[in-house]
PDB file of N, CA, C and O in Angstrom:
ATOM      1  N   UNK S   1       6.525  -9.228 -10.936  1.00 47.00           N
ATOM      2  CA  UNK S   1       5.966  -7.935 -10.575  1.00 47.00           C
ATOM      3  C   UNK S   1       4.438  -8.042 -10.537  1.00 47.00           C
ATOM      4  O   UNK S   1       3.810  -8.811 -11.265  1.00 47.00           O
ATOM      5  N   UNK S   2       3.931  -7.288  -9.714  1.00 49.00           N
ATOM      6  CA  UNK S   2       2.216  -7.535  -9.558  1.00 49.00           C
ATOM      7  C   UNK S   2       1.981  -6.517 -10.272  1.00 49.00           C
ATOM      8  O   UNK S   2       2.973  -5.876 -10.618  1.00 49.00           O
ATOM      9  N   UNK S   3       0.490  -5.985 -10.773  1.00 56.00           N
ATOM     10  CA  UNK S   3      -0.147  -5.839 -11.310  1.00 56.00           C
ATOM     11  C   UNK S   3      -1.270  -4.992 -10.810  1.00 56.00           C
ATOM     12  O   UNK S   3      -1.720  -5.612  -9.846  1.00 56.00           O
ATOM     13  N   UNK S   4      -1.916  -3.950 -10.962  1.00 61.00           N
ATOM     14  CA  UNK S   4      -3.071  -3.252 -10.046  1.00 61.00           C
ATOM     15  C   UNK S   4      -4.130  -4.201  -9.795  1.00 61.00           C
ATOM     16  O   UNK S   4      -4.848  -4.198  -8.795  1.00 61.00           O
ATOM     17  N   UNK S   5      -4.214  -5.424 -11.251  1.00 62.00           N
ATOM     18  CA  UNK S   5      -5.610  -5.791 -11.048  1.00 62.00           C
ATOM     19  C   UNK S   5      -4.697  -7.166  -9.988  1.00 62.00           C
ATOM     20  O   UNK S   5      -5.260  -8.171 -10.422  1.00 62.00           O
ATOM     21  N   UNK S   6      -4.358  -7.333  -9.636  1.00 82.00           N
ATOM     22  CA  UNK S   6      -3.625  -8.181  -8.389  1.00 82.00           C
ATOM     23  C   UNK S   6      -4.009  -8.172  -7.394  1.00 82.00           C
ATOM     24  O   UNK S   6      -4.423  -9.159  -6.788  1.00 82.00           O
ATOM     25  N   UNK S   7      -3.930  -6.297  -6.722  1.00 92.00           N
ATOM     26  CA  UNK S   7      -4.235  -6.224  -5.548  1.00 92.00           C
ATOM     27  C   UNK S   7      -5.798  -6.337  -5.309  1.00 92.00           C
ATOM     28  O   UNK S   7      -6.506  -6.115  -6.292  1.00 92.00           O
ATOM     29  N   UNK S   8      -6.402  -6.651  -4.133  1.00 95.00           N
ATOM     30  CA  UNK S   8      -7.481  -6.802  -3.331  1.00 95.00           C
ATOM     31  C   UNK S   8      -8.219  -5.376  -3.504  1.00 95.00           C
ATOM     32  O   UNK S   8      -7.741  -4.267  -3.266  1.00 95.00           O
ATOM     33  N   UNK S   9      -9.266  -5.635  -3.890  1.00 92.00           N
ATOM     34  CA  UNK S   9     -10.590  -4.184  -3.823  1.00 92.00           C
ATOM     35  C   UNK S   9     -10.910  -3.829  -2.872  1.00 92.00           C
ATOM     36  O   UNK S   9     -11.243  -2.647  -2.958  1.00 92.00           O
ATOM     37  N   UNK S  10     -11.068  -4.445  -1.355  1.00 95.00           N
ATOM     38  CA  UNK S  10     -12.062  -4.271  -0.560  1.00 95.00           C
ATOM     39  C   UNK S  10     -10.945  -3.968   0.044  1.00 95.00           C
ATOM     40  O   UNK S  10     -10.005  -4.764   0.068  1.00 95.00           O
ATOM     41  N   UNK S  11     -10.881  -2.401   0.792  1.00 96.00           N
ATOM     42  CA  UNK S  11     -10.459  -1.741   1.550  1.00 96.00           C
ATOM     43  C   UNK S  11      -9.319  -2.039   2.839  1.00 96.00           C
ATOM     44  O   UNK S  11      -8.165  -1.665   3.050  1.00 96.00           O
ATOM     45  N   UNK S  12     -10.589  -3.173   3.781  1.00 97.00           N
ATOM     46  CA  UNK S  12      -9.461  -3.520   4.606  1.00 97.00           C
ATOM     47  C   UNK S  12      -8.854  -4.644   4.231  1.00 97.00           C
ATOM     48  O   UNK S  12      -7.969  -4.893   5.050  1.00 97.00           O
ATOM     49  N   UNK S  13      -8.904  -5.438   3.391  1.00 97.00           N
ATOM     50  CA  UNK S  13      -8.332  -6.545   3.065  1.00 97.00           C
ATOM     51  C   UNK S  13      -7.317  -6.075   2.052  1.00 97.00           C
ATOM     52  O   UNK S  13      -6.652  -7.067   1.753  1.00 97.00           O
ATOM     53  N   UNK S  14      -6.832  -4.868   1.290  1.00 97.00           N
ATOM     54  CA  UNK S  14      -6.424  -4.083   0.760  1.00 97.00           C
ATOM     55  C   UNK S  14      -5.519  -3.553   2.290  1.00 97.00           C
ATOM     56  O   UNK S  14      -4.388  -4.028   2.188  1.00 97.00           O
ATOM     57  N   UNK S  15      -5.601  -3.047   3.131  1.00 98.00           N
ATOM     58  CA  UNK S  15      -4.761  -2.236   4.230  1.00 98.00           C
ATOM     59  C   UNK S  15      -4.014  -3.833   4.659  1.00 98.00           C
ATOM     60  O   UNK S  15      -2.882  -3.944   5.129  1.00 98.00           O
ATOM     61  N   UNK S  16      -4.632  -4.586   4.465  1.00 98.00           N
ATOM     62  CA  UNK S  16      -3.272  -5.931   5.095  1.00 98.00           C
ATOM     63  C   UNK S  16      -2.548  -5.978   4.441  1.00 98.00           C
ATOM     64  O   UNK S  16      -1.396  -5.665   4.745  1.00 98.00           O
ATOM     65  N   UNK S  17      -2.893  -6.393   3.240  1.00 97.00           N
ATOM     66  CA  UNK S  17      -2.433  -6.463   2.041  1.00 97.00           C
ATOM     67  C   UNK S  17      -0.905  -5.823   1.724  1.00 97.00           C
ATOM     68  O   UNK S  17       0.148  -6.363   1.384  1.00 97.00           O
ATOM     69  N   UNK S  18      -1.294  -4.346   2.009  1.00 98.00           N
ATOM     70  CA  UNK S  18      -0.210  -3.731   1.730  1.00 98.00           C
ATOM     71  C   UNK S  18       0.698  -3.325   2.902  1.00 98.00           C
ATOM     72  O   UNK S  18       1.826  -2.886   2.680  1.00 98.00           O
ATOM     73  N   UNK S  19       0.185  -3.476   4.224  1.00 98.00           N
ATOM     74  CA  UNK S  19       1.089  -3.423   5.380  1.00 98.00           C
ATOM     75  C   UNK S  19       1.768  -4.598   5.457  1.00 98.00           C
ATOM     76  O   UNK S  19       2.611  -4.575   6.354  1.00 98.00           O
ATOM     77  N   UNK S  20       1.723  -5.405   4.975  1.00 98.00           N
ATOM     78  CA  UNK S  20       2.586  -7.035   4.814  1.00 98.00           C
ATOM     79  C   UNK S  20       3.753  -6.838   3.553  1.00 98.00           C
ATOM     80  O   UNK S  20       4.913  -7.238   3.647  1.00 98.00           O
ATOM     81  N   UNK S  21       3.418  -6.425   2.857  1.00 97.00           N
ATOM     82  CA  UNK S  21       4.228  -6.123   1.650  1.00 97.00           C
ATOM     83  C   UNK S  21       5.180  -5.191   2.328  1.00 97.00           C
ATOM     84  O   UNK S  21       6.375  -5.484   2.287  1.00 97.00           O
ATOM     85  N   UNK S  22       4.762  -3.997   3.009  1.00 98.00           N
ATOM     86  CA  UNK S  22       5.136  -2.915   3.186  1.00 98.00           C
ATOM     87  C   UNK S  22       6.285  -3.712   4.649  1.00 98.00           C
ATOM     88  O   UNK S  22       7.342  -3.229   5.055  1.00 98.00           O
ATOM     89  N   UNK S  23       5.684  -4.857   5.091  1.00 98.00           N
ATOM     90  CA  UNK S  23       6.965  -5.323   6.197  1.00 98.00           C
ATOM     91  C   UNK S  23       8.133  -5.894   5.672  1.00 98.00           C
ATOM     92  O   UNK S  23       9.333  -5.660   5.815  1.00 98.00           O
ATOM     93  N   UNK S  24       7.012  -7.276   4.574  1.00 98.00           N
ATOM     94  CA  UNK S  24       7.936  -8.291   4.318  1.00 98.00           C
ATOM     95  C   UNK S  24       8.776  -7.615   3.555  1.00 98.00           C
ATOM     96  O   UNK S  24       9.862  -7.458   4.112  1.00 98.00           O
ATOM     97  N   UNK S  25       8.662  -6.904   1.930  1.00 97.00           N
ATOM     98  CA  UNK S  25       9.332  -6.757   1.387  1.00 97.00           C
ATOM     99  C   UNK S  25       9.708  -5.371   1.105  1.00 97.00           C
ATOM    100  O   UNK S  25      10.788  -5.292   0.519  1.00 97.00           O
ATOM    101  N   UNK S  26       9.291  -4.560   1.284  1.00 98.00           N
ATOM    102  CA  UNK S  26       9.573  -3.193   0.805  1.00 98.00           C
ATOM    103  C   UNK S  26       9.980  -1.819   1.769  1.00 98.00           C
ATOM    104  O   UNK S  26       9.054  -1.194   2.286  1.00 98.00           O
ATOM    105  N   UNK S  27      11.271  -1.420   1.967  1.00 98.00           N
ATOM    106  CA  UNK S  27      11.543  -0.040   2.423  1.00 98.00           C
ATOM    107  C   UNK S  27      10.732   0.894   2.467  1.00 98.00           C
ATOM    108  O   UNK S  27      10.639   1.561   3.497  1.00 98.00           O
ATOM    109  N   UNK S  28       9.995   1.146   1.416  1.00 98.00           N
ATOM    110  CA  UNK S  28       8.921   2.015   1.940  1.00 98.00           C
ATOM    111  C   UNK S  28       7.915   2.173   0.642  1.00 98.00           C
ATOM    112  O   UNK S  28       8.199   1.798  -0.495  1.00 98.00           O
ATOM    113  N   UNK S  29       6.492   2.900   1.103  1.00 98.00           N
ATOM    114  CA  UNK S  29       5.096   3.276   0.111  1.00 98.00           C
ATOM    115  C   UNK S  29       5.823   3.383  -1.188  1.00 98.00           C
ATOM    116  O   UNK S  29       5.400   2.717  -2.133  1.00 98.00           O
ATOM    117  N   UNK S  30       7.153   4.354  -1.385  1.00 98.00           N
ATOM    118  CA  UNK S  30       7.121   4.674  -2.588  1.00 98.00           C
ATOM    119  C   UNK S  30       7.681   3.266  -3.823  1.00 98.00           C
ATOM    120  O   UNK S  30       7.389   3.014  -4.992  1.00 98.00           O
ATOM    121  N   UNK S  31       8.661   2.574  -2.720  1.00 98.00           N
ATOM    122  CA  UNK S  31       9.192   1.543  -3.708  1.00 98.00           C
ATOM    123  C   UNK S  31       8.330   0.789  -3.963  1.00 98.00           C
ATOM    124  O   UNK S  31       8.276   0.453  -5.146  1.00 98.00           O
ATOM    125  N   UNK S  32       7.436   0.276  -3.138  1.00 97.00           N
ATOM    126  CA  UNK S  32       6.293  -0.768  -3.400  1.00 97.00           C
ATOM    127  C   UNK S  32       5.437  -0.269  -4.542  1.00 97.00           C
ATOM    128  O   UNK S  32       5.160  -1.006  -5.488  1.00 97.00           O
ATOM    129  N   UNK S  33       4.816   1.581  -4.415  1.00 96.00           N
ATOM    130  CA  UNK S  33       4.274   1.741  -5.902  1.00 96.00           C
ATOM    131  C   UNK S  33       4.652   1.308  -6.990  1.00 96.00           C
ATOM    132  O   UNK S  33       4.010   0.679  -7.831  1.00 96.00           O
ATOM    133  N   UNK S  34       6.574   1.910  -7.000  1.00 95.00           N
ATOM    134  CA  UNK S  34       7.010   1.860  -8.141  1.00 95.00           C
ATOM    135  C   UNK S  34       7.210   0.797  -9.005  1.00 95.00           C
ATOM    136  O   UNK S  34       7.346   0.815 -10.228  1.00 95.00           O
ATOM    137  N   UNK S  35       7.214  -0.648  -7.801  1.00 93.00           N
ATOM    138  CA  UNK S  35       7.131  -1.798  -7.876  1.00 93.00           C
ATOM    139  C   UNK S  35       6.030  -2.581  -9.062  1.00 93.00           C
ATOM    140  O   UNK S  35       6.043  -3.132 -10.163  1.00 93.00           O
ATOM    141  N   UNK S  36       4.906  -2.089  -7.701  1.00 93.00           N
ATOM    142  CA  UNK S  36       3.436  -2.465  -7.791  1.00 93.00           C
ATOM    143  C   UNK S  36       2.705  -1.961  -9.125  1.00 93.00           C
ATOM    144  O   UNK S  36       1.735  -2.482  -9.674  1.00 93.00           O
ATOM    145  N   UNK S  37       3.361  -0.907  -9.477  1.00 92.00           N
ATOM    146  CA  UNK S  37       2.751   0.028 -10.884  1.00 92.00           C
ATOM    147  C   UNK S  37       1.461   0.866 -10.059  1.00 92.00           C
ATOM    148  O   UNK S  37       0.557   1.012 -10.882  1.00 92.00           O
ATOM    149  N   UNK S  38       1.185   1.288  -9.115  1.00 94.00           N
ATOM    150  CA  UNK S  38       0.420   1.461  -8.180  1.00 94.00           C
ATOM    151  C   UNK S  38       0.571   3.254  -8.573  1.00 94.00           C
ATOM    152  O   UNK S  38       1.280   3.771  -9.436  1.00 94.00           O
ATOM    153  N   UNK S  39      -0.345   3.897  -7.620  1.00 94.00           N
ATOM    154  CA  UNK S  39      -0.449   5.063  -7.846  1.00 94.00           C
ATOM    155  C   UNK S  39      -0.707   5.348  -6.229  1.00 94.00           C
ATOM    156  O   UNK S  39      -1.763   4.972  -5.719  1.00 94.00           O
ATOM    157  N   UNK S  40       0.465   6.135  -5.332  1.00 96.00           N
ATOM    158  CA  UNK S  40       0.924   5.794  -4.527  1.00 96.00           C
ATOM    159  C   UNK S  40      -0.569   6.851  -3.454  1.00 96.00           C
ATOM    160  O   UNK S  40      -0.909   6.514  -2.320  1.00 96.00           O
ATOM    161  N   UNK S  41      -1.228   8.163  -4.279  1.00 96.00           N
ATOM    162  CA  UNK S  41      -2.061   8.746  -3.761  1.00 96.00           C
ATOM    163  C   UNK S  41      -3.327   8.257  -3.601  1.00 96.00           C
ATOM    164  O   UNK S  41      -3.931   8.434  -2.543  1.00 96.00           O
ATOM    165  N   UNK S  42      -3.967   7.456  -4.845  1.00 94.00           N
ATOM    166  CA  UNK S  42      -4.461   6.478  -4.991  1.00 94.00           C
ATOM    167  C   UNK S  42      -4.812   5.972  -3.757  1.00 94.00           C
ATOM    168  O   UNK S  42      -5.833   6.263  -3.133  1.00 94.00           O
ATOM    169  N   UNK S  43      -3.649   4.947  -3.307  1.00 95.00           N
ATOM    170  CA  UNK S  43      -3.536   4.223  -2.134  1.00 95.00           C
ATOM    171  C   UNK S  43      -4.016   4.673  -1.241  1.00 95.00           C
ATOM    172  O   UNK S  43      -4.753   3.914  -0.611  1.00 95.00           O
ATOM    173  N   UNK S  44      -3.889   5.831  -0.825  1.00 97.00           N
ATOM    174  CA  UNK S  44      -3.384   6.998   0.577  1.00 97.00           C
ATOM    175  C   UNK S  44      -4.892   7.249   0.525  1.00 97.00           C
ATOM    176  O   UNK S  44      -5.621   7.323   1.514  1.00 97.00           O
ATOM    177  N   UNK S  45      -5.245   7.363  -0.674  1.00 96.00           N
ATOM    178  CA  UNK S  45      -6.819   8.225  -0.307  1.00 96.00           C
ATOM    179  C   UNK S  45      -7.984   6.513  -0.074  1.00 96.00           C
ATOM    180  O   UNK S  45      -8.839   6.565   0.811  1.00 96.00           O
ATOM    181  N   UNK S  46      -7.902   5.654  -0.625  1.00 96.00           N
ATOM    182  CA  UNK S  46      -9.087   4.551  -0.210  1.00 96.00           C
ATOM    183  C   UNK S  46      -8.404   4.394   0.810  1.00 96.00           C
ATOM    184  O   UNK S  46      -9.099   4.790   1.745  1.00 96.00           O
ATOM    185  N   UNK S  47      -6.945   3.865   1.365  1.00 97.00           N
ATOM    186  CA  UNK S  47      -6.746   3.600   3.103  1.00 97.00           C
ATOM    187  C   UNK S  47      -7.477   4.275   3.767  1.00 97.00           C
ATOM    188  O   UNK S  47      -8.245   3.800   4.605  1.00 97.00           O
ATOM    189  N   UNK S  48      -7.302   6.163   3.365  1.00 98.00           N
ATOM    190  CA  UNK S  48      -7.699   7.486   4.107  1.00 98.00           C
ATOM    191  C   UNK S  48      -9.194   7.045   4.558  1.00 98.00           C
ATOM    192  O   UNK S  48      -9.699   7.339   5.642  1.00 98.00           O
ATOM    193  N   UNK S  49      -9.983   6.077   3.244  1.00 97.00           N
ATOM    194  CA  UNK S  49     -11.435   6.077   3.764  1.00 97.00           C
ATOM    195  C   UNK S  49     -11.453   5.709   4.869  1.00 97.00           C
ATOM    196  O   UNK S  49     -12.168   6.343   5.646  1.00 97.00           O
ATOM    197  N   UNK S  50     -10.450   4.200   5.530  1.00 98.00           N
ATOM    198  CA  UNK S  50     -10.556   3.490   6.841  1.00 98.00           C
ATOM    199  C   UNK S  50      -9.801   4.714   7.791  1.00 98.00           C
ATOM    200  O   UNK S  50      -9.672   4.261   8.928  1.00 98.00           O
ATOM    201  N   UNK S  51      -9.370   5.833   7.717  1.00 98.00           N
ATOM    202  CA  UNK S  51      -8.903   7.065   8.657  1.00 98.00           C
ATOM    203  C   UNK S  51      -7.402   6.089   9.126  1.00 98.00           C
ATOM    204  O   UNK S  51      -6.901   5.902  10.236  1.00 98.00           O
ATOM    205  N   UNK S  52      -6.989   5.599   7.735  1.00 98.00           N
ATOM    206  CA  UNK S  52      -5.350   5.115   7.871  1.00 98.00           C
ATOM    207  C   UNK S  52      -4.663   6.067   7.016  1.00 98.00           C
ATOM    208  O   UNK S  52      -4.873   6.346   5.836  1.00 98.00           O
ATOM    209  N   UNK S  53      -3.607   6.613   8.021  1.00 98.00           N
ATOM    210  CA  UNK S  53      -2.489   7.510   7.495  1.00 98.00           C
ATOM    211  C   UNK S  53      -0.921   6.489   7.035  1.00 98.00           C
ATOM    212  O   UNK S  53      -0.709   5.695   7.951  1.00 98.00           O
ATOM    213  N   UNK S  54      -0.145   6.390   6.200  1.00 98.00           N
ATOM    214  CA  UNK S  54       0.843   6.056   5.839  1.00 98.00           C
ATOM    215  C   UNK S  54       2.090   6.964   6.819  1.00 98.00           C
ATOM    216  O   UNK S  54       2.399   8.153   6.750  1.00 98.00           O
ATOM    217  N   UNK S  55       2.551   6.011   7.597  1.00 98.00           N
ATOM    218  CA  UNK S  55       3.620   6.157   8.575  1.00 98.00           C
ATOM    219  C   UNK S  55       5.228   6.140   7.794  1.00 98.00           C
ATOM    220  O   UNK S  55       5.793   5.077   7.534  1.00 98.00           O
ATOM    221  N   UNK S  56       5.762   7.348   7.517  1.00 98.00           N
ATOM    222  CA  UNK S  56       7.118   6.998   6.698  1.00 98.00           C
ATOM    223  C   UNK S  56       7.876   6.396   7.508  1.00 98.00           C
ATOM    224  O   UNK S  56       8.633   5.517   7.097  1.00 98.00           O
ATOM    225  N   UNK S  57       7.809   6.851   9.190  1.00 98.00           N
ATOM    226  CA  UNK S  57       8.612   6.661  10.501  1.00 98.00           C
ATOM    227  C   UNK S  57       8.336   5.249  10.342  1.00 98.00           C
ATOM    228  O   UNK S  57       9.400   4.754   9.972  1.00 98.00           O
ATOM    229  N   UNK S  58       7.523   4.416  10.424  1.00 98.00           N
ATOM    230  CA  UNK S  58       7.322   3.041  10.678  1.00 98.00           C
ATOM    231  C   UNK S  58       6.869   2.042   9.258  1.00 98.00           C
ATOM    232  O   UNK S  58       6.535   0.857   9.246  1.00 98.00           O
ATOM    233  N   UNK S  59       6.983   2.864   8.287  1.00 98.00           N
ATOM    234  CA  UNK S  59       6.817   2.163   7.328  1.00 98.00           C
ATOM    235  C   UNK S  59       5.343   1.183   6.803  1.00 98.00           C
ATOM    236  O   UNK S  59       5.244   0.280   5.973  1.00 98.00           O
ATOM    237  N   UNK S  60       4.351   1.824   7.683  1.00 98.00           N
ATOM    238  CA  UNK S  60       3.486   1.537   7.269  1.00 98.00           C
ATOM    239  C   UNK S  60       1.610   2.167   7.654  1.00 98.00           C
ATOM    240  O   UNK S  60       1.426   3.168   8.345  1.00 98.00           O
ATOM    241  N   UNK S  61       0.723   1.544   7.195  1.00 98.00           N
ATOM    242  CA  UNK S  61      -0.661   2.789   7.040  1.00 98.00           C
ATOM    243  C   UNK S  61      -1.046   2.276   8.801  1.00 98.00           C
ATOM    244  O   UNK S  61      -1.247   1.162   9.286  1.00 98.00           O
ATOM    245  N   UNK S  62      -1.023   3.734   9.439  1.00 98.00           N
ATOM    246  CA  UNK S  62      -1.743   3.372  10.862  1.00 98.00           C
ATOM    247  C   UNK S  62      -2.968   4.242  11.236  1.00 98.00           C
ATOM    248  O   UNK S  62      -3.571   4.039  12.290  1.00 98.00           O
TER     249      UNK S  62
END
């Protein structure tokens, strides 16, 4: 299981990050939080800085 301090700080390297996860392994934002120990609004709002919305339809931040 990963860890918060795991994931990547810097924003867009952070949006790959988790759109790869979000392909390779995970059904969707919420399992990967629950996974990740992540805080799933958290997420939503530093993506939000790059004006990336989380796609439930496609499973990932566009």
């Amino acid at each position: 299981m990963l860890r918060r301090e795991s994931i990547p700080k810097d924003p867009v390297i952070l949006l790959s990050f988790i759109n790869t996860k979000l392909r390779d392994k995970y059904p969707s934002l919420h399992a990967l939080c629950d996974d990740m120990e992540l805080e799933e609004n958290d997420l939503k709002l530093i993506l939000g800085t790059l004006d990336y919305e989380y796609s439930e339809e496609l499973n990932k931040f566009i």
